[in-house]
Amino acid sequence: MTKAMGSAMRRIQIGNALSAFGLGFTVPYLYVYVAQVRELGPTSAGIVLGAFAMAALVALPFVGMLIDRRGPLPVLVGASVLAALGAVSLGVSTSLVTAVGSAALLGIGTAVLQPALATMIVWCSSAETRTRAFAMQFFLANLGLGIGGLIGGQIVDENDPASFTLLFSIEAVMFLVLAGIVMTVRLPRPAAMGEAAGGKGGMFAGLGVLVKHKAMLQLCGLGFVLFFACYGQFESGLAAYGTEAAGIDPSTLGIALAANTAMIVAAQFLVLKFVERRRRSRMIALVGLIWTVAWMAAGYAGLGHGSQAMATAAFISTYALFGLGEAMLSPTVAPLVADLAPESMVGTYNSAFALVKQLALAVGPAVGGPMGASLHMPYIVTFILFSLGISVLALRMGKSLTPAQDLPIPVRTIVVAKHVPENDVSVKAAV
C-alpha cells in the first residue's frame, strides 16, 4: 500500500468510527423515544422503526449503480448529509408523520453509507491488505457504537425530551464530520470504473452480470442466513426468549450486549492472524459451529434445570460467542464480496450484499420475536439448524471459489537453501 493510500485509509477509518459513535447515541433508544418520550405509543414506534428499515430496502437497489458510475465519495457525502438531516428532524419530531419521514431519511442515509464506505476501503486496499482493513472497520464501528451507547445512556432522561434532541443533534454532527473527513480523501480511480454500469443496459446490465455469478449468489444466500440467525435476533427473538423462557432481568440484556461488544473488541485482532491464513469458506463454516454452541447455551439458559445465576451466565455467554463469530466474519465476508466483484462493479456487489443484510434484519425480528416469546424450544432448535446450515452452505460455496478468492494470502512455501559443494559440477548444472 502506498503512503497516499495509507493516509486515505486512515481518514476513512476515522470517519467510520465517528459515524458509528454517533449512531450509538440513538439506536438503543429509538423505540423508547418515539413510544414514551414523544408519547406516540408502541404501535407508532413500530411504524417508525419499520419506516427506518423499509426506506433502506427501497434505496439500496439503486445505490450500487450510482457508486460505480460516480464513485463512492459523492455518494457517501450525500448519504451523510441525508442522515444528518434525518437525525436532526427526528430529534424535534412530535407527530407520527414527521417521525416517519425523519426515520426514512435516517434509514436511507445510514444504509447507503455501508456500500459506499466498503467501496472506498476496496479502492484504498490491495488483496493482501483488504482483510485487515475490513477487520479494522468492524472493530472501530463496534467500539464507536459501544462508547456512544454508554455515553448516550448517561445523557438520556425519559422525562426530558430535550435530552433526546441533544442525542440526535450529536448524531447529526458526527455524520457531517464523516462527510468532512472523506472529502479530504483523494481516492485512486480504477481504470475500469463505469464501464459495466455505464454501458448499454445500465443498472439492469449490471444486475444481469450479478445474478449469473454463481459464487456471489451463493454468498448472498449464505449472508442472509448469517444475518437472520445472528443480528436479526439480538434485540427481538433472543431478547424475548431470554426474558420469557430464561427469566433474564431486562437490565441483563444490556450486559449481554456489552459482552458481545467486549468480545469483538478483545478478539478481533487475536483471531485475525488465524483467519487470514485459512480458507474463507472454512472459516465461515467454523463460525456456524460456534453459533451452534451459542444457541445451545441459550437453550440451556431456558431449560430451567439450573440456578438463575447459571441461566444468566449461559445467556450472556450466548452473546459473547456470537461476538467471537462476528470477529471471525468481519475479515472474511466483506473482503470476499470485493474479491468476487468485477473491478467496474464493486459498488453494485457491495450494495447487493448490503440489501441482503437489510432484508435479513427486517425478516429476522418478524419471525424470531413471536417464536422467542412463546415457542421456546422450537425457537432454539430452529436456530441451531440455521447455524448448522451456515456451515453446510459455506463449504458448498467454497467449491465455487477460485483459490485466490478462498485463500487470498496463501501460506508461502519455505525454501531451504541446500549447500552445493564447489566441485560438484553435475549438481551445479542441475541447480
Short mmCIF file of C-alpha atoms in Angstrom, two decimals:
data_model
loop_
_atom_site.label_atom_id
_atom_site.label_comp_id
_atom_site.label_asym_id
_atom_site.label_seq_id
_atom_site.Cartn_x
_atom_site.Cartn_y
_atom_site.Cartn_z
CA MET A 1 0.00 0.00 0.00
CA THR A 2 1.39 3.42 -0.94
CA LYS A 3 1.73 6.21 1.59
CA ALA A 4 -1.13 8.15 -0.05
CA MET A 5 -3.45 5.13 0.08
CA GLY A 6 -2.47 4.51 3.70
CA SER A 7 -3.35 8.10 4.60
CA ALA A 8 -6.68 7.82 2.77
CA MET A 9 -7.47 4.57 4.58
CA ARG A 10 -6.75 6.12 8.00
CA ARG A 11 -9.13 9.01 7.28
CA ILE A 12 -11.84 6.65 6.07
CA GLN A 13 -11.50 4.53 9.21
CA ILE A 14 -11.62 7.58 11.49
CA GLY A 15 -14.76 8.82 9.77
CA ASN A 16 -16.30 5.36 10.03
CA ALA A 17 -15.59 5.22 13.78
CA LEU A 18 -17.07 8.68 14.43
CA SER A 19 -20.26 7.94 12.50
CA ALA A 20 -20.68 4.68 14.46
CA PHE A 21 -20.11 6.68 17.64
CA GLY A 22 -22.98 8.97 16.62
CA LEU A 23 -25.28 6.03 15.82
CA GLY A 24 -24.55 4.54 19.22
CA PHE A 25 -26.07 7.61 20.84
CA THR A 26 -29.55 6.98 19.42
CA VAL A 27 -30.05 3.42 18.11
CA PRO A 28 -30.67 1.80 21.55
CA TYR A 29 -33.20 4.46 22.50
CA LEU A 30 -35.21 4.98 19.31
CA TYR A 31 -38.17 2.84 20.43
CA VAL A 32 -38.30 4.48 23.88
CA TYR A 33 -38.03 7.93 22.33
CA VAL A 34 -40.99 7.51 19.98
CA ALA A 35 -43.25 5.40 22.23
CA GLN A 36 -42.68 7.04 25.61
CA VAL A 37 -40.84 10.35 25.36
CA ARG A 38 -42.97 11.67 22.48
CA GLU A 39 -45.95 9.68 23.84
CA LEU A 40 -46.87 8.26 20.42
CA GLY A 41 -47.33 4.71 21.73
CA PRO A 42 -45.86 1.28 20.89
CA THR A 43 -47.72 0.96 17.58
CA SER A 44 -46.34 4.26 16.31
CA ALA A 45 -42.86 3.27 17.46
CA GLY A 46 -43.16 0.07 15.44
CA ILE A 47 -44.23 2.05 12.38
CA VAL A 48 -41.27 4.42 12.76
CA LEU A 49 -38.81 1.53 13.10
CA GLY A 50 -40.45 -0.11 10.08
CA ALA A 51 -40.05 3.09 8.05
CA PHE A 52 -36.36 3.18 9.02
CA ALA A 53 -35.85 -0.35 7.68
CA MET A 54 -38.08 -0.13 4.60
CA ALA A 55 -36.54 3.13 3.36
CA ALA A 56 -33.17 1.38 3.30
CA LEU A 57 -34.63 -1.51 1.30
CA VAL A 58 -36.02 0.90 -1.28
CA ALA A 59 -32.76 2.84 -1.68
CA LEU A 60 -30.16 0.08 -1.78
CA PRO A 61 -31.04 -1.49 -5.17
CA PHE A 62 -30.13 1.78 -6.92
CA VAL A 63 -27.07 2.77 -4.89
CA GLY A 64 -24.62 0.32 -6.45
CA MET A 65 -25.07 1.65 -9.96
CA LEU A 66 -24.59 5.22 -8.69
CA ILE A 67 -21.37 4.27 -6.87
CA ASP A 68 -19.99 2.52 -9.94
CA ARG A 69 -20.82 5.47 -12.20
CA ARG A 70 -19.87 8.41 -9.97
CA GLY A 71 -17.57 6.85 -7.41
CA PRO A 72 -18.22 6.23 -3.71
CA LEU A 73 -17.08 9.64 -2.46
CA PRO A 74 -20.01 11.82 -3.67
CA VAL A 75 -22.46 9.06 -2.73
CA LEU A 76 -21.04 8.86 0.79
CA VAL A 77 -21.10 12.64 1.26
CA GLY A 78 -24.71 12.81 0.04
CA ALA A 79 -25.74 9.93 2.32
CA SER A 80 -24.03 11.59 5.31
CA VAL A 81 -25.89 14.85 4.75
CA LEU A 82 -29.19 12.98 4.30
CA ALA A 83 -28.61 11.01 7.52
CA ALA A 84 -27.75 14.23 9.38
CA LEU A 85 -30.99 15.86 8.21
CA GLY A 86 -32.94 12.78 9.29
CA ALA A 87 -31.32 12.76 12.73
CA VAL A 88 -31.93 16.47 13.38
CA SER A 89 -35.55 16.32 12.27
CA LEU A 90 -36.19 13.14 14.27
CA GLY A 91 -34.88 14.89 17.37
CA VAL A 92 -37.62 17.53 17.15
CA SER A 93 -40.42 15.34 15.76
CA THR A 94 -43.61 15.38 17.82
CA SER A 95 -46.03 13.67 15.43
CA LEU A 96 -46.15 10.30 13.72
CA VAL A 97 -45.94 11.83 10.24
CA THR A 98 -42.76 13.82 10.94
CA ALA A 99 -41.20 10.92 12.86
CA VAL A 100 -41.82 8.50 9.98
CA GLY A 101 -40.41 10.94 7.41
CA SER A 102 -37.35 11.65 9.55
CA ALA A 103 -36.74 7.94 10.21
CA ALA A 104 -36.97 7.26 6.47
CA LEU A 105 -34.29 9.90 5.74
CA LEU A 106 -32.08 8.49 8.50
CA GLY A 107 -32.64 4.93 7.25
CA ILE A 108 -31.72 5.78 3.66
CA GLY A 109 -28.63 7.71 4.74
CA THR A 110 -27.23 5.08 7.08
CA ALA A 111 -27.98 2.23 4.65
CA VAL A 112 -26.23 3.95 1.73
CA LEU A 113 -23.17 4.64 3.90
CA GLN A 114 -22.41 0.89 4.13
CA PRO A 115 -21.69 0.07 0.45
CA ALA A 116 -20.09 3.49 -0.14
CA LEU A 117 -17.65 3.00 2.76
CA ALA A 118 -16.98 -0.60 1.72
CA THR A 119 -16.17 0.51 -1.84
CA MET A 120 -13.81 3.22 -0.59
CA ILE A 121 -11.99 0.63 1.51
CA VAL A 122 -11.70 -1.66 -1.52
CA TRP A 123 -10.28 1.16 -3.65
CA CYS A 124 -7.68 2.04 -0.99
CA SER A 125 -6.54 -1.52 -0.29
CA SER A 126 -4.94 -4.44 -2.06
CA ALA A 127 -5.79 -8.14 -1.88
CA GLU A 128 -3.10 -8.51 0.80
CA THR A 129 -4.26 -5.60 2.99
CA ARG A 130 -8.04 -5.83 2.47
CA THR A 131 -8.65 -8.43 5.15
CA ARG A 132 -7.07 -6.29 7.85
CA ALA A 133 -8.78 -3.14 6.54
CA PHE A 134 -12.24 -4.64 6.92
CA ALA A 135 -11.33 -6.11 10.31
CA MET A 136 -10.30 -2.64 11.45
CA GLN A 137 -13.54 -1.14 10.10
CA PHE A 138 -15.64 -3.65 12.05
CA PHE A 139 -13.55 -3.18 15.20
CA LEU A 140 -13.84 0.62 15.13
CA ALA A 141 -17.55 0.53 14.27
CA ASN A 142 -18.32 -1.69 17.27
CA LEU A 143 -16.07 0.33 19.53
CA GLY A 144 -17.79 3.53 18.39
CA LEU A 145 -21.27 2.04 18.85
CA GLY A 146 -20.38 0.77 22.32
CA ILE A 147 -18.87 4.01 23.56
CA GLY A 148 -21.67 6.05 22.01
CA GLY A 149 -24.28 3.87 23.68
CA LEU A 150 -22.59 4.16 27.08
CA ILE A 151 -22.28 7.95 26.88
CA GLY A 152 -25.79 8.30 25.46
CA GLY A 153 -27.15 6.30 28.38
CA GLN A 154 -25.71 8.89 30.77
CA ILE A 155 -27.36 11.76 28.89
CA VAL A 156 -30.86 10.45 28.24
CA ASP A 157 -33.71 11.30 30.55
CA GLU A 158 -37.12 9.85 29.68
CA ASN A 159 -38.78 12.82 31.37
CA ASP A 160 -36.82 15.37 29.34
CA PRO A 161 -37.36 15.37 25.53
CA ALA A 162 -34.55 17.93 25.20
CA SER A 163 -32.02 15.27 26.27
CA PHE A 164 -33.05 13.16 23.26
CA THR A 165 -32.90 16.19 20.98
CA LEU A 166 -29.30 16.59 22.16
CA LEU A 167 -28.55 12.94 21.32
CA PHE A 168 -29.92 13.23 17.80
CA SER A 169 -28.04 16.51 17.31
CA ILE A 170 -24.75 14.86 18.31
CA GLU A 171 -25.52 12.04 15.87
CA ALA A 172 -26.13 14.56 13.08
CA VAL A 173 -22.84 16.32 13.79
CA MET A 174 -20.97 13.01 13.58
CA PHE A 175 -22.46 12.33 10.14
CA LEU A 176 -21.34 15.77 8.96
CA VAL A 177 -17.87 15.14 10.41
CA LEU A 178 -17.73 11.92 8.40
CA ALA A 179 -18.62 13.87 5.25
CA GLY A 180 -15.97 16.49 6.01
CA ILE A 181 -13.25 13.91 6.62
CA VAL A 182 -13.89 11.84 3.47
CA MET A 183 -13.98 14.99 1.32
CA THR A 184 -10.27 15.39 2.12
CA VAL A 185 -9.52 11.89 0.77
CA ARG A 186 -8.01 11.53 -2.70
CA LEU A 187 -9.21 8.19 -3.98
CA PRO A 188 -7.45 6.19 -6.70
CA ARG A 189 -9.76 5.83 -9.69
CA PRO A 190 -9.93 2.29 -11.14
CA ALA A 191 -9.37 2.24 -14.88
CA ALA A 192 -12.49 0.10 -15.39
CA MET A 193 -14.78 2.37 -13.36
CA GLY A 194 -18.12 2.97 -15.03
CA GLU A 195 -17.64 0.50 -17.87
CA ALA A 196 -20.20 -2.07 -16.76
CA ALA A 197 -22.68 0.19 -15.03
CA GLY A 198 -22.43 2.95 -17.52
CA GLY A 199 -22.57 0.87 -20.63
CA LYS A 200 -25.52 -0.48 -22.55
CA GLY A 201 -28.34 -1.58 -20.29
CA GLY A 202 -27.17 0.47 -17.30
CA MET A 203 -28.27 -0.89 -13.96
CA PHE A 204 -30.08 -3.88 -15.44
CA ALA A 205 -26.96 -4.97 -17.32
CA GLY A 206 -25.02 -4.84 -14.05
CA LEU A 207 -27.69 -6.83 -12.22
CA GLY A 208 -27.66 -9.32 -15.08
CA VAL A 209 -23.95 -9.93 -14.51
CA LEU A 210 -24.51 -10.35 -10.78
CA VAL A 211 -27.38 -12.84 -11.00
CA LYS A 212 -25.34 -15.03 -13.36
CA HIS A 213 -22.43 -15.12 -10.90
CA LYS A 214 -22.91 -18.42 -9.06
CA ALA A 215 -20.43 -17.77 -6.25
CA MET A 216 -21.90 -14.33 -5.50
CA LEU A 217 -25.45 -15.71 -5.40
CA GLN A 218 -24.27 -18.41 -3.01
CA LEU A 219 -22.60 -15.78 -0.84
CA CYS A 220 -25.78 -13.67 -0.82
CA GLY A 221 -27.84 -16.70 0.27
CA LEU A 222 -25.28 -17.50 2.94
CA GLY A 223 -25.23 -13.86 4.03
CA PHE A 224 -28.99 -13.83 4.51
CA VAL A 225 -28.79 -16.87 6.79
CA LEU A 226 -25.85 -15.35 8.70
CA PHE A 227 -27.61 -12.06 9.43
CA PHE A 228 -31.00 -13.69 10.01
CA ALA A 229 -29.59 -16.15 12.57
CA CYS A 230 -27.49 -13.58 14.45
CA TYR A 231 -28.13 -9.84 14.10
CA GLY A 232 -31.81 -10.36 13.30
CA GLN A 233 -32.31 -11.99 16.73
CA PHE A 234 -30.28 -9.79 19.08
CA GLU A 235 -32.91 -7.27 20.09
CA SER A 236 -36.03 -9.27 19.18
CA GLY A 237 -36.29 -13.04 19.35
CA LEU A 238 -33.31 -13.72 21.59
CA ALA A 239 -34.22 -10.87 23.94
CA ALA A 240 -37.82 -12.12 24.12
CA TYR A 241 -36.63 -15.69 24.72
CA GLY A 242 -34.24 -14.57 27.45
CA THR A 243 -36.85 -12.66 29.42
CA GLU A 244 -39.74 -15.12 28.91
CA ALA A 245 -38.06 -18.55 28.96
CA ALA A 246 -34.85 -17.96 30.91
CA GLY A 247 -36.25 -15.37 33.33
CA ILE A 248 -33.49 -12.91 32.49
CA ASP A 249 -33.93 -9.46 34.03
CA PRO A 250 -34.34 -6.81 31.27
CA SER A 251 -31.32 -4.94 32.61
CA THR A 252 -29.22 -8.06 31.96
CA LEU A 253 -29.90 -7.67 28.23
CA GLY A 254 -27.68 -4.59 28.30
CA ILE A 255 -24.93 -6.60 29.99
CA ALA A 256 -25.28 -9.33 27.34
CA LEU A 257 -24.97 -6.78 24.53
CA ALA A 258 -21.95 -5.29 26.29
CA ALA A 259 -20.41 -8.79 26.48
CA ASN A 260 -20.94 -9.12 22.73
CA THR A 261 -19.17 -5.83 22.02
CA ALA A 262 -16.39 -6.59 24.51
CA MET A 263 -15.73 -9.95 22.85
CA ILE A 264 -15.49 -8.31 19.42
CA VAL A 265 -13.11 -5.62 20.68
CA ALA A 266 -10.95 -8.12 22.58
CA ALA A 267 -10.90 -10.90 19.98
CA GLN A 268 -10.80 -9.04 16.66
CA PHE A 269 -7.06 -8.85 16.18
CA LEU A 270 -6.34 -12.01 18.16
CA VAL A 271 -8.29 -14.09 15.64
CA LEU A 272 -7.15 -12.11 12.61
CA LYS A 273 -3.87 -13.98 12.05
CA PHE A 274 -5.70 -17.26 12.47
CA VAL A 275 -8.38 -16.27 9.95
CA GLU A 276 -6.39 -14.54 7.22
CA ARG A 277 -4.15 -17.56 6.52
CA ARG A 278 -7.02 -20.00 6.16
CA ARG A 279 -9.69 -20.64 3.58
CA ARG A 280 -12.55 -18.20 3.91
CA SER A 281 -15.21 -20.84 3.27
CA ARG A 282 -13.88 -22.98 6.12
CA MET A 283 -13.73 -20.01 8.50
CA ILE A 284 -17.37 -19.17 7.79
CA ALA A 285 -18.23 -22.86 8.35
CA LEU A 286 -16.41 -22.67 11.71
CA VAL A 287 -18.49 -19.62 12.64
CA GLY A 288 -21.61 -21.70 12.01
CA LEU A 289 -20.36 -24.29 14.53
CA ILE A 290 -19.51 -21.59 17.09
CA TRP A 291 -23.00 -20.13 16.76
CA THR A 292 -24.48 -23.62 17.13
CA VAL A 293 -22.80 -23.78 20.54
CA ALA A 294 -24.11 -20.28 21.29
CA TRP A 295 -27.70 -21.36 20.62
CA MET A 296 -27.17 -24.48 22.74
CA ALA A 297 -26.07 -22.22 25.60
CA ALA A 298 -29.24 -20.18 25.11
CA GLY A 299 -31.24 -23.41 25.17
CA TYR A 300 -29.63 -24.40 28.46
CA ALA A 301 -30.50 -20.99 29.92
CA GLY A 302 -34.19 -21.58 29.15
CA LEU A 303 -34.42 -25.18 30.39
CA GLY A 304 -34.87 -24.11 34.00
CA HIS A 305 -32.90 -27.03 35.46
CA GLY A 306 -30.06 -24.93 36.87
CA SER A 307 -29.97 -21.89 39.12
CA GLN A 308 -30.92 -18.43 37.91
CA ALA A 309 -27.27 -17.43 38.12
CA MET A 310 -26.29 -20.30 35.82
CA ALA A 311 -29.07 -19.38 33.37
CA THR A 312 -27.91 -15.75 33.34
CA ALA A 313 -24.29 -16.77 32.77
CA ALA A 314 -25.30 -19.09 29.91
CA PHE A 315 -27.41 -16.36 28.32
CA ILE A 316 -24.59 -13.79 28.50
CA SER A 317 -22.17 -16.36 27.06
CA THR A 318 -24.53 -16.74 24.09
CA TYR A 319 -23.98 -13.11 23.15
CA ALA A 320 -20.23 -13.42 23.78
CA LEU A 321 -19.99 -16.45 21.45
CA PHE A 322 -21.90 -14.52 18.80
CA GLY A 323 -19.27 -11.80 19.18
CA LEU A 324 -16.46 -14.30 18.61
CA GLY A 325 -18.13 -15.43 15.40
CA GLU A 326 -18.63 -11.83 14.27
CA ALA A 327 -14.93 -11.11 14.85
CA MET A 328 -14.09 -14.00 12.53
CA LEU A 329 -16.61 -12.92 9.87
CA SER A 330 -15.53 -9.28 9.56
CA PRO A 331 -12.18 -10.04 7.88
CA THR A 332 -13.79 -12.78 5.78
CA VAL A 333 -17.15 -11.89 4.25
CA ALA A 334 -16.72 -8.24 3.20
CA PRO A 335 -13.33 -8.83 1.51
CA LEU A 336 -14.82 -11.85 -0.27
CA VAL A 337 -17.59 -9.68 -1.74
CA ALA A 338 -14.91 -7.30 -3.03
CA ASP A 339 -12.80 -10.10 -4.49
CA LEU A 340 -15.80 -11.61 -6.28
CA ALA A 341 -16.78 -8.30 -7.88
CA PRO A 342 -15.50 -7.22 -11.30
CA GLU A 343 -13.42 -4.06 -10.95
CA SER A 344 -16.14 -1.90 -12.51
CA MET A 345 -18.93 -3.33 -10.32
CA VAL A 346 -17.60 -3.17 -6.77
CA GLY A 347 -20.35 -0.74 -5.77
CA THR A 348 -23.08 -2.95 -7.24
CA TYR A 349 -21.82 -6.04 -5.44
CA ASN A 350 -21.43 -4.20 -2.12
CA SER A 351 -24.93 -2.74 -2.44
CA ALA A 352 -26.43 -6.12 -3.29
CA PHE A 353 -24.87 -7.66 -0.21
CA ALA A 354 -26.00 -4.71 1.94
CA LEU A 355 -29.53 -5.26 0.61
CA VAL A 356 -29.40 -8.92 1.60
CA LYS A 357 -28.28 -7.89 5.10
CA GLN A 358 -31.10 -5.36 5.37
CA LEU A 359 -33.66 -7.95 4.28
CA ALA A 360 -32.42 -10.37 6.93
CA LEU A 361 -32.58 -7.65 9.59
CA ALA A 362 -36.18 -6.90 8.57
CA VAL A 363 -37.36 -10.52 8.43
CA GLY A 364 -35.37 -11.75 11.46
CA PRO A 365 -37.28 -9.84 14.16
CA ALA A 366 -40.64 -10.50 12.49
CA VAL A 367 -40.03 -14.27 12.63
CA GLY A 368 -37.87 -14.56 15.72
CA GLY A 369 -39.78 -12.18 18.01
CA PRO A 370 -43.04 -14.19 18.25
CA MET A 371 -41.17 -17.52 18.34
CA GLY A 372 -38.77 -16.42 21.06
CA ALA A 373 -41.60 -15.11 23.20
CA SER A 374 -43.90 -18.17 23.05
CA LEU A 375 -42.35 -21.16 21.21
CA HIS A 376 -39.23 -21.50 23.32
CA MET A 377 -37.74 -24.86 22.39
CA PRO A 378 -38.85 -24.74 18.73
CA TYR A 379 -37.15 -21.34 18.57
CA ILE A 380 -33.83 -22.72 19.84
CA VAL A 381 -33.98 -25.84 17.65
CA THR A 382 -34.78 -23.72 14.58
CA PHE A 383 -31.74 -21.52 15.03
CA ILE A 384 -29.44 -24.40 15.87
CA LEU A 385 -30.43 -25.82 12.48
CA PHE A 386 -29.88 -22.43 10.84
CA SER A 387 -26.38 -22.26 12.36
CA LEU A 388 -25.51 -25.74 11.12
CA GLY A 389 -26.89 -24.65 7.76
CA ILE A 390 -24.33 -21.85 7.71
CA SER A 391 -21.54 -24.44 7.87
CA VAL A 392 -23.08 -26.51 5.08
CA LEU A 393 -23.68 -23.51 2.80
CA ALA A 394 -20.17 -22.16 3.41
CA LEU A 395 -18.47 -25.42 2.45
CA ARG A 396 -20.66 -25.71 -0.63
CA MET A 397 -19.83 -22.13 -1.65
CA GLY A 398 -16.12 -22.90 -1.24
CA LYS A 399 -16.34 -25.27 -4.21
CA SER A 400 -17.34 -22.33 -6.45
CA LEU A 401 -14.47 -20.07 -5.35
CA THR A 402 -11.11 -19.84 -7.05
CA PRO A 403 -8.04 -20.47 -4.87
CA ALA A 404 -7.26 -16.73 -4.86
CA GLN A 405 -10.79 -15.87 -3.71
CA ASP A 406 -10.92 -18.51 -0.98
CA LEU A 407 -7.34 -18.01 0.22
CA PRO A 408 -6.10 -14.58 -0.93
CA ILE A 409 -2.97 -14.70 1.25
CA PRO A 410 -1.54 -18.18 0.67
CA VAL A 411 0.92 -19.59 3.13
CA ARG A 412 4.30 -19.16 1.50
CA THR A 413 6.36 -22.26 0.97
CA ILE A 414 9.60 -22.07 2.90
CA VAL A 415 12.54 -22.92 0.65
CA VAL A 416 15.59 -24.22 2.49
CA ALA A 417 18.84 -23.45 0.73
CA LYS A 418 20.99 -26.50 0.17
CA HIS A 419 24.76 -26.19 0.19
CA VAL A 420 26.30 -27.32 -3.07
CA PRO A 421 29.95 -28.42 -2.93
CA GLU A 422 32.18 -26.32 -5.15
CA ASN A 423 33.50 -29.34 -7.02
CA ASP A 424 30.12 -30.93 -7.71
CA VAL A 425 29.68 -29.80 -11.32
CA SER A 426 26.66 -32.02 -12.03
CA VAL A 427 24.70 -30.62 -9.10
CA LYS A 428 25.62 -27.05 -10.09
CA ALA A 429 24.31 -27.67 -13.58
CA ALA A 430 21.08 -29.06 -12.20
CA VAL A 431 20.66 -26.03 -9.92
#
